[in-house]
mmCIF file of C-alpha atoms in Angstrom:
data_model
loop_
_atom_site.group_PDB
_atom_site.id
_atom_site.type_symbol
_atom_site.label_atom_id
_atom_site.label_comp_id
_atom_site.label_asym_id
_atom_site.label_seq_id
_atom_site.Cartn_x
_atom_site.Cartn_y
_atom_site.Cartn_z
ATOM 1 C CA UNK G 21 0.172 -0.073 0.131
ATOM 2 C CA UNK G 22 0.982 3.887 -0.054
ATOM 3 C CA UNK G 23 -0.482 6.611 0.019
ATOM 4 C CA UNK G 24 -0.337 10.053 -1.730
ATOM 5 C CA UNK G 25 2.091 12.510 1.082
ATOM 6 C CA UNK G 26 0.401 14.522 3.245
ATOM 7 C CA UNK G 27 -2.504 12.495 2.797
ATOM 8 C CA UNK G 28 -3.378 13.960 -0.371
ATOM 9 C CA UNK G 29 -5.315 12.802 -3.788
ATOM 10 C CA UNK G 30 -2.596 11.095 -5.844
ATOM 11 C CA UNK G 31 -6.478 10.279 -8.246
ATOM 12 C CA UNK G 32 -8.323 12.808 -9.195
ATOM 13 C CA UNK G 33 -9.888 11.878 -12.282
ATOM 14 C CA UNK G 34 -10.368 8.625 -14.579
ATOM 15 C CA UNK G 35 -7.045 9.761 -17.028
ATOM 16 C CA UNK G 36 -4.228 9.507 -13.393
ATOM 17 C CA UNK G 37 -5.956 5.622 -12.826
ATOM 18 C CA UNK G 38 -4.762 4.976 -16.474
ATOM 19 C CA UNK G 39 -1.829 6.547 -16.165
ATOM 20 C CA UNK G 40 -1.124 4.456 -12.771
ATOM 21 C CA UNK G 41 -1.954 1.218 -14.689
ATOM 22 C CA UNK G 42 -0.057 1.603 -17.850
ATOM 23 C CA UNK G 43 3.078 2.411 -15.534
ATOM 24 C CA UNK G 44 1.750 -0.584 -13.015
ATOM 25 C CA UNK G 45 2.272 -2.812 -16.105
ATOM 26 C CA UNK G 46 5.628 -1.542 -17.145
ATOM 27 C CA UNK G 47 6.806 -2.215 -14.145
ATOM 28 C CA UNK G 48 4.982 -5.916 -14.467
ATOM 29 C CA UNK G 49 6.407 -5.934 -17.971
ATOM 30 C CA UNK G 50 10.166 -4.882 -16.842
ATOM 31 C CA UNK G 51 11.336 -6.189 -13.411
ATOM 32 C CA UNK G 52 8.206 -9.502 -13.238
ATOM 33 C CA UNK G 53 6.371 -9.109 -10.634
ATOM 34 C CA UNK G 54 2.702 -10.740 -10.764
ATOM 35 C CA UNK G 55 -0.093 -8.214 -10.419
ATOM 36 C CA UNK G 56 -3.054 -10.559 -8.204
ATOM 37 C CA UNK G 57 -5.539 -7.436 -7.055
ATOM 38 C CA UNK G 58 -5.990 -3.922 -6.514
ATOM 39 C CA UNK G 59 -8.009 -1.546 -6.305
ATOM 40 C CA UNK G 60 -7.560 2.646 -6.974
ATOM 41 C CA UNK G 61 -8.401 5.074 -3.458
ATOM 42 C CA UNK G 62 -8.182 8.640 -4.105
ATOM 43 C CA UNK G 63 -5.445 8.951 -1.801
ATOM 44 C CA UNK G 64 -4.225 5.472 -1.834
ATOM 45 C CA UNK G 65 -3.845 2.049 -3.764
ATOM 46 C CA UNK G 66 -3.328 -1.122 -2.572
ATOM 47 C CA UNK G 67 -2.071 -4.102 -4.185
ATOM 48 C CA UNK G 68 -1.358 -8.257 -3.957
ATOM 49 C CA UNK G 69 1.852 -8.972 -5.399
ATOM 50 C CA UNK G 70 4.254 -12.170 -5.801
ATOM 51 C CA UNK G 71 7.438 -11.239 -6.932
ATOM 52 C CA UNK G 72 9.457 -14.430 -8.082
ATOM 53 C CA UNK G 73 12.750 -12.710 -9.313
ATOM 54 C CA UNK G 74 12.768 -10.885 -5.553
ATOM 55 C CA UNK G 75 12.009 -6.977 -8.037
ATOM 56 C CA UNK G 76 9.219 -6.084 -5.558
ATOM 57 C CA UNK G 77 11.070 -3.076 -4.072
ATOM 58 C CA UNK G 78 13.365 -1.986 -8.355
ATOM 59 C CA UNK G 79 9.630 -2.771 -9.346
ATOM 60 C CA UNK G 80 7.637 -0.488 -6.615
ATOM 61 C CA UNK G 81 9.734 2.066 -6.987
ATOM 62 C CA UNK G 82 9.360 2.104 -10.221
ATOM 63 C CA UNK G 83 5.839 2.325 -10.371
ATOM 64 C CA UNK G 84 6.131 5.294 -7.750
ATOM 65 C CA UNK G 85 8.860 7.279 -9.197
ATOM 66 C CA UNK G 86 7.606 7.076 -12.887
ATOM 67 C CA UNK G 87 4.227 7.464 -12.306
ATOM 68 C CA UNK G 88 4.758 10.572 -10.015
ATOM 69 C CA UNK G 89 7.382 11.871 -13.360
ATOM 70 C CA UNK G 90 4.157 11.498 -16.087
ATOM 71 C CA UNK G 91 1.465 12.712 -13.326
ATOM 72 C CA UNK G 92 3.581 16.071 -12.940
ATOM 73 C CA UNK G 93 4.887 16.397 -16.639
ATOM 74 C CA UNK G 94 0.955 15.837 -17.163
ATOM 75 C CA UNK G 95 -1.176 18.451 -15.215
ATOM 76 C CA UNK G 96 2.452 20.685 -14.950
ATOM 77 C CA UNK G 97 3.301 19.496 -11.075
ATOM 78 C CA UNK G 98 6.066 19.165 -9.855
ATOM 79 C CA UNK G 99 7.420 17.536 -6.049
ATOM 80 C CA UNK G 100 6.260 13.893 -4.734
ATOM 81 C CA UNK G 101 3.415 12.350 -5.059
ATOM 82 C CA UNK G 102 3.288 9.778 -3.016
ATOM 83 C CA UNK G 103 4.446 9.880 1.203
ATOM 84 C CA UNK G 104 8.285 7.975 1.614
ATOM 85 C CA UNK G 105 8.305 4.121 1.220
ATOM 86 C CA UNK G 106 5.666 1.854 0.429
ATOM 87 C CA UNK G 107 4.022 -1.136 3.153
ATOM 88 C CA UNK G 108 4.113 -3.836 2.402
ATOM 89 C CA UNK G 109 3.474 -7.831 3.833
ATOM 90 C CA UNK G 110 4.377 -11.357 3.324
ATOM 91 C CA UNK G 111 1.423 -13.445 3.713
ATOM 92 C CA UNK G 112 1.650 -17.184 3.208
ATOM 93 C CA UNK G 113 -1.271 -18.254 5.051
ATOM 94 C CA UNK G 114 -3.286 -19.247 2.244
ATOM 95 C CA UNK G 115 -6.595 -19.083 3.972
ATOM 96 C CA UNK G 116 -5.015 -15.332 4.691
ATOM 97 C CA UNK G 117 -4.759 -14.115 1.203
ATOM 98 C CA UNK G 118 -9.054 -15.231 0.517
ATOM 99 C CA UNK G 119 -9.331 -12.121 2.767
ATOM 100 C CA UNK G 120 -7.040 -9.395 1.274
ATOM 101 C CA UNK G 121 -8.501 -10.169 -1.966
ATOM 102 C CA UNK G 122 -12.047 -9.396 -0.647
ATOM 103 C CA UNK G 123 -10.787 -6.459 1.364
ATOM 104 C CA UNK G 124 -9.021 -4.769 -1.844
ATOM 105 C CA UNK G 125 -11.803 -5.810 -4.151
ATOM 106 C CA UNK G 126 -14.063 -3.938 -1.051
ATOM 107 C CA UNK G 127 -11.863 -1.312 -0.530
ATOM 108 C CA UNK G 128 -14.364 1.521 -2.496
ATOM 109 C CA UNK G 129 -17.227 -0.222 -1.315
ATOM 110 C CA UNK G 130 -16.332 0.885 2.228
ATOM 111 C CA UNK G 131 -15.623 3.870 1.713
ATOM 112 C CA UNK G 132 -19.005 4.649 -0.170
ATOM 113 C CA UNK G 133 -17.712 5.316 -3.524
ATOM 114 C CA UNK G 134 -20.136 2.512 -4.474
ATOM 115 C CA UNK G 135 -22.964 0.204 -3.431
ATOM 116 C CA UNK G 136 -21.305 -3.158 -4.215
ATOM 117 C CA UNK G 137 -17.851 -5.040 -5.644
ATOM 118 C CA UNK G 138 -19.402 -5.549 -8.851
ATOM 119 C CA UNK G 139 -19.975 -1.553 -9.852
ATOM 120 C CA UNK G 140 -17.656 0.124 -11.785
ATOM 121 C CA UNK G 141 -14.818 1.272 -9.624
ATOM 122 C CA UNK G 142 -11.155 1.109 -10.540
ATOM 123 C CA UNK G 143 -10.604 -2.150 -8.412
ATOM 124 C CA UNK G 144 -9.429 -5.838 -10.463
ATOM 125 C CA UNK G 145 -12.709 -7.291 -8.865
ATOM 126 C CA UNK G 146 -14.939 -7.155 -12.126
ATOM 127 C CA UNK G 147 -12.324 -8.662 -14.384
ATOM 128 C CA UNK G 148 -10.977 -11.392 -12.451
ATOM 129 C CA UNK G 149 -14.823 -12.527 -11.724
ATOM 130 C CA UNK G 150 -15.233 -11.531 -15.902
ATOM 131 C CA UNK G 151 -17.317 -9.426 -15.493
ATOM 132 C CA UNK G 152 -15.268 -7.104 -17.976
ATOM 133 C CA UNK G 153 -11.977 -8.166 -19.973
ATOM 134 C CA UNK G 154 -8.616 -8.915 -17.545
ATOM 135 C CA UNK G 155 -5.760 -6.655 -18.228
ATOM 136 C CA UNK G 156 -2.773 -8.872 -20.571
ATOM 137 C CA UNK G 157 -0.673 -8.381 -17.333
ATOM 138 C CA UNK G 158 -3.036 -9.338 -14.179
ATOM 139 C CA UNK G 159 -2.179 -12.438 -13.285
ATOM 140 C CA UNK G 160 -5.027 -14.777 -13.089
ATOM 141 C CA UNK G 161 -2.956 -17.547 -10.436
ATOM 142 C CA UNK G 162 -3.837 -16.439 -7.127
ATOM 143 C CA UNK G 163 -7.415 -15.957 -7.961
ATOM 144 C CA UNK G 164 -7.109 -20.101 -9.511
ATOM 145 C CA UNK G 165 -5.338 -21.168 -6.846
ATOM 146 C CA UNK G 166 -7.419 -19.432 -3.766
ATOM 147 C CA UNK G 167 -10.618 -19.628 -5.209
ATOM 148 C CA UNK G 168 -10.622 -22.330 -8.160
ATOM 149 C CA UNK G 169 -13.237 -19.774 -11.168
ATOM 150 C CA UNK G 170 -14.332 -16.120 -11.467
ATOM 151 C CA UNK G 171 -18.021 -16.565 -9.775
ATOM 152 C CA UNK G 172 -16.054 -17.971 -6.638
ATOM 153 C CA UNK G 173 -14.584 -15.544 -6.067
ATOM 154 C CA UNK G 174 -17.562 -13.191 -6.691
ATOM 155 C CA UNK G 175 -19.277 -15.139 -4.425
ATOM 156 C CA UNK G 176 -16.866 -14.965 -1.346
ATOM 157 C CA UNK G 177 -15.809 -11.290 -1.179
ATOM 158 C CA UNK G 178 -19.978 -10.654 -1.255
ATOM 159 C CA UNK G 179 -19.814 -12.913 1.798
ATOM 160 C CA UNK G 180 -17.434 -11.101 3.052
ATOM 161 C CA UNK G 181 -19.828 -7.908 2.644
ATOM 162 C CA UNK G 182 -23.039 -9.329 3.859
ATOM 163 C CA UNK G 183 -20.898 -10.437 6.610
ATOM 164 C CA UNK G 184 -21.556 -13.876 5.851
ATOM 165 C CA UNK G 185 -17.659 -14.504 6.065
ATOM 166 C CA UNK G 186 -16.722 -12.845 9.325
ATOM 167 C CA UNK G 187 -12.635 -10.484 8.671
ATOM 168 C CA UNK G 188 -10.088 -12.502 11.025
ATOM 169 C CA UNK G 189 -10.000 -11.437 13.802
ATOM 170 C CA UNK G 190 -5.835 -10.694 13.204
ATOM 171 C CA UNK G 191 -6.368 -9.081 10.368
ATOM 172 C CA UNK G 192 -3.681 -6.142 9.513
ATOM 173 C CA UNK G 193 -4.923 -5.434 6.981
ATOM 174 C CA UNK G 194 -3.715 -1.625 5.439
ATOM 175 C CA UNK G 195 -0.308 -3.227 3.691
ATOM 176 C CA UNK G 196 0.795 -3.549 0.173
ATOM 177 C CA UNK G 197 0.567 -8.190 0.767
ATOM 178 C CA UNK G 198 2.823 -9.784 -1.171
ATOM 179 C CA UNK G 199 2.713 -13.459 -1.697
ATOM 180 C CA UNK G 200 6.026 -15.272 -0.945
ATOM 181 C CA UNK G 201 8.603 -16.474 -3.635
ATOM 182 C CA UNK G 202 11.900 -17.336 -3.688
ATOM 183 C CA UNK G 203 14.849 -14.972 -5.996
ATOM 184 C CA UNK G 204 16.498 -15.214 -8.924
ATOM 185 C CA UNK G 205 19.166 -12.852 -10.904
ATOM 186 C CA UNK G 206 18.173 -9.802 -11.598
ATOM 187 C CA UNK G 207 16.921 -8.038 -14.715
ATOM 188 C CA UNK G 208 18.366 -5.326 -16.544
ATOM 189 C CA UNK G 209 17.402 -1.840 -15.184
ATOM 190 C CA UNK G 210 14.641 0.143 -16.533
ATOM 191 C CA UNK G 211 15.217 2.306 -19.532
ATOM 192 C CA UNK G 212 14.457 6.455 -19.208
ATOM 193 C CA UNK G 213 10.383 7.319 -19.269
ATOM 194 C CA UNK G 214 9.722 9.306 -22.085
ATOM 195 C CA UNK G 215 9.911 12.571 -22.550
ATOM 196 C CA UNK G 216 8.158 14.889 -23.461
ATOM 197 C CA UNK G 217 10.727 16.127 -26.539
ATOM 198 C CA UNK G 218 9.769 12.218 -27.957
ATOM 199 C CA UNK G 219 6.614 13.423 -28.373
ATOM 200 C CA UNK G 220 6.522 17.371 -28.984
ATOM 201 C CA UNK G 221 9.141 15.632 -32.370
ATOM 202 C CA UNK G 222 7.483 12.683 -33.662
ATOM 203 C CA UNK G 223 4.561 16.002 -33.892
ATOM 204 C CA UNK G 224 6.474 17.515 -35.930
ATOM 205 C CA UNK G 225 6.915 15.059 -38.116
ATOM 206 C CA UNK G 226 2.910 13.938 -38.017
ATOM 207 C CA UNK G 227 3.012 18.144 -39.673
ATOM 208 C CA UNK G 228 5.569 17.881 -42.025
ATOM 209 C CA UNK G 229 3.281 15.105 -43.035
ATOM 210 C CA UNK G 230 0.072 15.919 -42.938
ATOM 211 C CA UNK G 231 0.277 18.854 -44.357
ATOM 212 C CA UNK G 232 -1.764 19.705 -40.821
ATOM 213 C CA UNK G 233 -0.830 22.795 -38.418
ATOM 214 C CA UNK G 234 -0.612 22.655 -34.749
ATOM 215 C CA UNK G 235 -4.256 23.855 -33.939
ATOM 216 C CA UNK G 236 -5.929 21.321 -36.242
ATOM 217 C CA UNK G 237 -4.288 18.491 -34.706
ATOM 218 C CA UNK G 238 -6.136 19.101 -31.421
ATOM 219 C CA UNK G 239 -9.442 19.630 -32.916
ATOM 220 C CA UNK G 240 -12.352 17.392 -31.848
ATOM 221 C CA UNK G 241 -14.528 16.626 -34.814
ATOM 222 C CA UNK G 242 -17.332 14.148 -34.846
ATOM 223 C CA UNK G 243 -17.616 11.497 -36.952
ATOM 224 C CA UNK G 244 -15.578 8.308 -38.362
ATOM 225 C CA UNK G 245 -14.410 10.287 -40.522
ATOM 226 C CA UNK G 246 -13.533 13.691 -39.183
ATOM 227 C CA UNK G 247 -9.551 15.251 -38.853
ATOM 228 C CA UNK G 248 -8.112 12.339 -40.034
ATOM 229 C CA UNK G 249 -4.796 14.089 -39.486
ATOM 230 C CA UNK G 250 -5.661 13.937 -35.673
ATOM 231 C CA UNK G 251 -5.781 10.133 -35.086
ATOM 232 C CA UNK G 252 -2.872 10.067 -37.997
ATOM 233 C CA UNK G 253 -1.172 11.704 -35.143
ATOM 234 C CA UNK G 254 -2.258 9.761 -32.380
ATOM 235 C CA UNK G 255 -1.851 5.916 -34.337
ATOM 236 C CA UNK G 256 2.089 7.808 -34.362
ATOM 237 C CA UNK G 257 2.248 8.894 -31.289
ATOM 238 C CA UNK G 258 1.778 5.265 -29.532
ATOM 239 C CA UNK G 259 4.928 3.653 -31.691
ATOM 240 C CA UNK G 260 6.862 6.725 -28.994
ATOM 241 C CA UNK G 261 8.308 4.159 -26.117
ATOM 242 C CA UNK G 262 6.380 4.943 -22.790
ATOM 243 C CA UNK G 263 4.195 7.305 -24.180
ATOM 244 C CA UNK G 264 1.063 6.820 -22.176
ATOM 245 C CA UNK G 265 -2.645 7.017 -23.183
ATOM 246 C CA UNK G 266 -2.168 10.619 -20.802
ATOM 247 C CA UNK G 267 0.451 11.668 -21.874
ATOM 248 C CA UNK G 268 -0.698 11.470 -25.806
ATOM 249 C CA UNK G 269 -4.465 12.890 -25.193
ATOM 250 C CA UNK G 270 -2.793 16.086 -23.710
ATOM 251 C CA UNK G 271 -0.957 16.499 -26.280
ATOM 252 C CA UNK G 272 -3.938 16.136 -28.969
ATOM 253 C CA UNK G 273 -7.102 17.228 -26.051
ATOM 254 C CA UNK G 274 -7.589 14.467 -26.232
ATOM 255 C CA UNK G 275 -9.130 11.585 -22.387
ATOM 256 C CA UNK G 276 -6.801 8.393 -21.699
ATOM 257 C CA UNK G 277 -9.934 6.723 -22.964
ATOM 258 C CA UNK G 278 -9.798 8.208 -26.513
ATOM 259 C CA UNK G 279 -6.896 7.254 -27.035
ATOM 260 C CA UNK G 280 -7.314 3.839 -25.644
ATOM 261 C CA UNK G 281 -10.763 3.537 -28.226
ATOM 262 C CA UNK G 282 -8.551 4.974 -31.074
ATOM 263 C CA UNK G 283 -6.058 2.080 -30.183
ATOM 264 C CA UNK G 284 -7.474 -0.773 -29.857
ATOM 265 C CA UNK G 285 -10.057 0.293 -32.557
ATOM 266 C CA UNK G 286 -6.373 0.294 -34.803
ATOM 267 C CA UNK G 287 -5.224 -2.983 -34.001
ATOM 268 C CA UNK G 288 -8.926 -5.192 -35.013
ATOM 269 C CA UNK G 289 -9.629 -2.459 -38.277
ATOM 270 C CA UNK G 290 -7.603 -1.645 -41.666
ATOM 271 C CA UNK G 291 -7.078 1.671 -41.679
ATOM 272 C CA UNK G 292 -7.780 4.006 -44.009
ATOM 273 C CA UNK G 293 -6.823 4.753 -47.428
ATOM 274 C CA UNK G 294 -5.287 8.729 -46.696
ATOM 275 C CA UNK G 295 -4.044 7.515 -43.014
ATOM 276 C CA UNK G 296 -2.012 4.367 -44.840
ATOM 277 C CA UNK G 297 -0.866 6.963 -47.638
ATOM 278 C CA UNK G 298 0.582 8.927 -44.360
ATOM 279 C CA UNK G 299 2.003 5.824 -42.222
ATOM 280 C CA UNK G 300 3.733 4.346 -45.882
ATOM 281 C CA UNK G 301 5.647 8.390 -46.148
ATOM 282 C CA UNK G 302 5.981 7.830 -42.126
ATOM 283 C CA UNK G 303 7.851 4.812 -42.557
ATOM 284 C CA UNK G 304 10.049 5.472 -45.545
ATOM 285 C CA UNK G 305 11.666 8.036 -43.838
ATOM 286 C CA UNK G 306 12.623 6.386 -40.725
ATOM 287 C CA UNK G 307 14.299 4.125 -43.291
ATOM 288 C CA UNK G 308 15.912 6.389 -45.382
ATOM 289 C CA UNK G 309 16.763 7.776 -42.285
ATOM 290 C CA UNK G 310 18.368 3.933 -41.247
ATOM 291 C CA UNK G 311 15.688 4.503 -38.174
ATOM 292 C CA UNK G 312 13.610 1.718 -39.844
ATOM 293 C CA UNK G 313 13.540 -2.270 -38.402
#
């Protein structure tokens, strides 16, 4: 668990939550940790984590440090976001782990943000019980081992909520919980976070290829095929290593969710002819400068 500095909010809106989840995905891929459950509250978050490579401290340092950098850059802030070091506790008792999953998923209910854990909230509950598609970085190992199925997890959390499953008498639940694991070799250090200059340089290249002005790329227009230059800019910014949806959205006057929708659509649909021509020109430029793959 980690709280905001001075107990101040660390998640002010949905874009901040999306930004944290993207940074958590980075930590999973870079350090080999497994995130089995999570919840984001206005001024703190909870995780159930397993670290097979013994890299939890490095992963948490990356998660908190990079999120702070990205959040400050997005909002033009400076200074610390989190208070001190994160808190963690090793939990080996499997029955206790079952209650930890319930506790993490019931955080928004206990805070009166929602009435039931099945409602839309910033937790892993809906993904783990099958109501939403799980993120590719969210581990289902603890769910499968501790509960068997998503439906059984859902039933257990409901029983805890209504008191059919009372909390253990010795419950200490204000931590980032770790499933035990034996350390092995360390992975290489993480690459530095994306800088604003990389995004600005990409936008200049987009303007050169499309002939659009900077203001054109931020202009919202209705309709699936409206403002193709803006959509092309979003697709090219997605290629910038480490660029988050929130950072891309800020450059183009979009929300992080709009950027994510564009990302999924690009993976699913064939590009319109104009966008394909622009992308071909882009790739040709990269090849001519020796930067193409």
